[in-house]
Amino acid sequence: MRLILVRHGHTDDLKYNIAQGHRMTPLNRRGKIQAGKVGRALAKIKIDVIYSSDLTRAVETMQAIAKYHPTVMIQLDPALREKGHGMYEGRPFQVLERARMRHKQHGYRWRPRRGESFHDLFTRTKQWYRVFHRQHARGTIVVVSHGGFIRFLLTHIFHGPRYKVVPEYKHDNTGISVVEFRAGRPKLIKLNDTKHLHA
């Protein structure tokens, strides 16, 4: 089985350093160009299923990929969302970071009001992957998601079920990572590949 992970394209919230979380933020002009390029980069690959977060920025990125694969099955899944920032969504990211520092004694279990902790996101990622891996033993699967989810998914696949921060798994907008499973063992083929953005 081959798993292709794609982060959504750029948004104005990113441009202006606004905490997005579960906001239904659309792609901006730059993000739409990025989405078009990642769609073309994956156009000739035989894809069996496309999973996508149901947040607008991910859906619009997924649609740019899916237009080259008109018969492929598409599944929108809220479990693929970014970490929910709760009361801080729509506010400057620095405000969220200051709040996180005020509660640093709680570490990765600090949860903003109406939001999620890093532990919550990691748990959600593990639960999604457990079901996904049972359902897909073969084929090529594309997952369009968010930077936090993708980072935690790669962490879980390659480092196990205990929470751990792996900075190398940071994903740029429309960055592509590819994991192949051979005899049940994962191998990282690509990590945050952005060559398509410079083509």
Short mmCIF file of C-alpha atoms in Angstrom, two decimals:
data_model
loop_
_atom_site.label_atom_id
_atom_site.label_comp_id
_atom_site.label_asym_id
_atom_site.label_seq_id
_atom_site.Cartn_x
_atom_site.Cartn_y
_atom_site.Cartn_z
CA MET A 1 0.00 0.00 0.00
CA ARG A 2 1.19 3.48 -0.84
CA LEU A 3 0.06 6.43 1.26
CA ILE A 4 0.43 9.92 -0.24
CA LEU A 5 0.06 12.77 2.26
CA VAL A 6 -0.63 16.31 1.04
CA ARG A 7 -0.99 19.44 3.13
CA HIS A 8 -3.55 22.00 1.95
CA GLY A 9 -2.56 25.15 0.06
CA HIS A 10 -1.90 28.62 1.42
CA THR A 11 -4.58 30.82 3.01
CA ASP A 12 -4.94 34.42 4.14
CA ASP A 13 -5.01 33.21 7.76
CA LEU A 14 -1.51 31.83 7.23
CA LYS A 15 -0.46 35.00 5.44
CA TYR A 16 -1.55 37.16 8.38
CA ASN A 17 -0.50 34.66 11.09
CA ILE A 18 -4.02 33.95 12.30
CA ALA A 19 -4.81 30.76 14.26
CA GLN A 20 -6.89 28.66 11.85
CA GLY A 21 -7.73 25.43 13.63
CA HIS A 22 -11.21 24.38 12.53
CA ARG A 23 -12.02 27.62 10.68
CA MET A 24 -13.51 27.13 7.21
CA THR A 25 -10.74 29.17 5.61
CA PRO A 26 -10.62 29.09 1.79
CA LEU A 27 -7.45 29.03 -0.24
CA ASN A 28 -6.12 32.40 -1.30
CA ARG A 29 -4.73 33.11 -4.77
CA ARG A 30 -1.33 31.68 -3.84
CA GLY A 31 -2.98 28.59 -2.35
CA LYS A 32 -5.06 27.99 -5.49
CA ILE A 33 -1.92 28.12 -7.62
CA GLN A 34 -0.23 25.67 -5.25
CA ALA A 35 -3.25 23.36 -5.36
CA GLY A 36 -3.24 23.41 -9.16
CA LYS A 37 0.43 22.46 -9.18
CA VAL A 38 0.05 19.60 -6.72
CA GLY A 39 -2.93 18.36 -8.74
CA ARG A 40 -0.80 18.25 -11.88
CA ALA A 41 2.04 16.59 -9.96
CA LEU A 42 -0.27 13.71 -9.01
CA ALA A 43 -2.24 13.62 -12.27
CA LYS A 44 -0.57 10.54 -13.76
CA ILE A 45 -0.56 8.45 -10.59
CA LYS A 46 -3.22 5.74 -10.32
CA ILE A 47 -5.12 6.67 -7.18
CA ASP A 48 -7.64 4.32 -5.57
CA VAL A 49 -9.12 6.55 -2.85
CA ILE A 50 -8.77 10.19 -1.80
CA TYR A 51 -9.41 11.11 1.82
CA SER A 52 -9.69 14.76 2.80
CA SER A 53 -10.32 16.85 5.85
CA ASP A 54 -13.71 18.52 5.54
CA LEU A 55 -12.28 21.99 6.18
CA THR A 56 -12.55 24.30 3.15
CA ARG A 57 -8.82 24.78 2.55
CA ALA A 58 -8.30 21.01 2.42
CA VAL A 59 -11.40 20.35 0.30
CA GLU A 60 -10.33 22.92 -2.29
CA THR A 61 -6.87 21.35 -2.44
CA MET A 62 -8.40 17.89 -2.76
CA GLN A 63 -10.64 19.06 -5.61
CA ALA A 64 -7.59 20.28 -7.53
CA ILE A 65 -6.19 16.74 -7.26
CA ALA A 66 -9.46 14.90 -7.87
CA LYS A 67 -10.23 16.70 -11.13
CA TYR A 68 -7.54 14.55 -12.77
CA HIS A 69 -9.13 11.41 -11.30
CA PRO A 70 -12.87 11.81 -12.02
CA THR A 71 -13.84 8.24 -11.08
CA VAL A 72 -11.89 7.95 -7.84
CA MET A 73 -13.77 7.53 -4.56
CA ILE A 74 -13.58 10.61 -2.29
CA GLN A 75 -14.20 10.60 1.44
CA LEU A 76 -14.40 13.76 3.54
CA ASP A 77 -13.50 13.02 7.14
CA PRO A 78 -13.61 15.47 10.09
CA ALA A 79 -11.06 13.25 11.84
CA LEU A 80 -8.45 14.63 9.42
CA ARG A 81 -8.91 18.19 10.66
CA GLU A 82 -6.20 20.39 12.10
CA LYS A 83 -5.92 20.75 15.88
CA GLY A 84 -8.86 22.78 17.15
CA HIS A 85 -7.74 26.05 18.74
CA GLY A 86 -11.14 26.75 20.26
CA MET A 87 -11.59 30.30 21.57
CA TYR A 88 -8.33 31.38 19.89
CA GLU A 89 -9.41 30.61 16.33
CA GLY A 90 -9.46 33.74 14.22
CA ARG A 91 -7.12 35.55 16.60
CA PRO A 92 -3.41 36.29 16.07
CA PHE A 93 -1.32 33.16 16.52
CA GLN A 94 0.88 35.00 19.03
CA VAL A 95 -2.14 35.27 21.37
CA LEU A 96 -2.52 31.48 21.28
CA GLU A 97 1.20 30.99 21.87
CA ARG A 98 1.17 33.33 24.87
CA ALA A 99 -1.76 31.41 26.35
CA ARG A 100 0.09 28.15 25.78
CA MET A 101 3.13 29.52 27.62
CA ARG A 102 0.93 30.61 30.55
CA HIS A 103 -0.23 27.01 30.85
CA LYS A 104 3.08 25.33 30.04
CA GLN A 105 2.94 23.32 33.26
CA HIS A 106 0.23 21.25 31.53
CA GLY A 107 2.52 20.56 28.56
CA TYR A 108 0.95 18.87 25.57
CA ARG A 109 -2.26 18.22 27.54
CA TRP A 110 -3.21 21.91 27.74
CA ARG A 111 -6.54 22.41 26.02
CA PRO A 112 -7.90 25.85 25.11
CA ARG A 113 -11.57 26.39 25.84
CA ARG A 114 -13.69 24.70 23.14
CA GLY A 115 -10.48 23.42 21.54
CA GLU A 116 -8.09 20.47 21.58
CA SER A 117 -4.78 19.73 23.23
CA PHE A 118 -1.84 18.28 21.32
CA HIS A 119 -2.62 15.05 23.17
CA ASP A 120 -6.19 15.17 21.82
CA LEU A 121 -4.92 15.61 18.26
CA PHE A 122 -2.40 12.79 18.63
CA THR A 123 -5.12 10.50 20.01
CA ARG A 124 -7.46 11.41 17.14
CA THR A 125 -4.67 10.75 14.64
CA LYS A 126 -3.93 7.31 16.11
CA GLN A 127 -7.61 6.36 16.12
CA TRP A 128 -8.04 7.41 12.49
CA TYR A 129 -4.93 5.51 11.42
CA ARG A 130 -5.99 2.33 13.21
CA VAL A 131 -9.24 2.20 11.23
CA PHE A 132 -7.58 3.33 7.98
CA HIS A 133 -4.86 0.67 8.17
CA ARG A 134 -7.40 -2.10 8.70
CA GLN A 135 -9.36 -0.99 5.64
CA HIS A 136 -6.47 -0.53 3.20
CA ALA A 137 -3.97 -3.33 2.76
CA ARG A 138 -3.12 -2.35 -0.82
CA GLY A 139 -3.58 0.37 -3.40
CA THR A 140 -2.59 4.03 -3.56
CA ILE A 141 -4.35 6.31 -1.10
CA VAL A 142 -4.12 10.11 -1.05
CA VAL A 143 -4.82 11.95 2.20
CA VAL A 144 -5.26 15.74 2.07
CA SER A 145 -4.96 17.20 5.53
CA HIS A 146 -3.16 19.75 7.70
CA GLY A 147 0.32 20.34 9.04
CA GLY A 148 -0.40 19.19 12.58
CA PHE A 149 -2.30 16.06 11.59
CA ILE A 150 0.30 15.01 9.02
CA ARG A 151 3.15 15.54 11.48
CA PHE A 152 1.46 13.42 14.13
CA LEU A 153 0.48 10.74 11.62
CA LEU A 154 4.09 10.33 10.46
CA THR A 155 5.21 10.36 14.09
CA HIS A 156 2.79 7.55 14.91
CA ILE A 157 3.72 5.48 11.86
CA PHE A 158 7.48 5.69 12.41
CA HIS A 159 7.86 6.25 16.15
CA GLY A 160 4.94 4.41 17.71
CA PRO A 161 1.91 5.36 19.79
CA ARG A 162 3.64 7.54 22.38
CA TYR A 163 3.50 11.30 21.87
CA LYS A 164 6.73 12.75 20.52
CA VAL A 165 7.59 15.95 18.66
CA VAL A 166 9.54 15.27 15.46
CA PRO A 167 10.44 18.64 13.88
CA GLU A 168 11.58 17.04 10.61
CA TYR A 169 7.98 16.12 9.83
CA LYS A 170 6.98 19.76 9.32
CA HIS A 171 4.99 20.16 6.10
CA ASP A 172 4.91 23.14 3.76
CA ASN A 173 1.72 24.03 1.92
CA THR A 174 0.97 21.30 -0.67
CA GLY A 175 4.11 19.45 0.39
CA ILE A 176 3.92 15.76 -0.53
CA SER A 177 5.07 12.88 1.64
CA VAL A 178 4.91 9.27 0.49
CA VAL A 179 4.94 6.20 2.73
CA GLU A 180 5.05 2.70 1.26
CA PHE A 181 4.10 -0.37 3.26
CA ARG A 182 5.92 -3.54 2.31
CA ALA A 183 5.05 -6.70 4.23
CA GLY A 184 3.36 -4.40 6.72
CA ARG A 185 6.49 -2.33 7.35
CA PRO A 186 6.48 1.40 6.51
CA LYS A 187 9.18 3.05 4.45
CA LEU A 188 9.39 6.81 3.95
CA ILE A 189 9.87 7.45 0.23
CA LYS A 190 9.36 11.23 0.18
CA LEU A 191 9.11 13.83 2.91
CA ASN A 192 7.59 17.27 2.29
CA ASP A 193 8.45 17.23 -1.41
CA THR A 194 7.69 20.65 -2.93
CA LYS A 195 9.45 20.30 -6.30
CA HIS A 196 6.12 20.75 -8.08
CA LEU A 197 5.90 24.32 -6.75
CA HIS A 198 9.07 25.27 -8.62
CA ALA A 199 8.32 23.49 -11.89
#
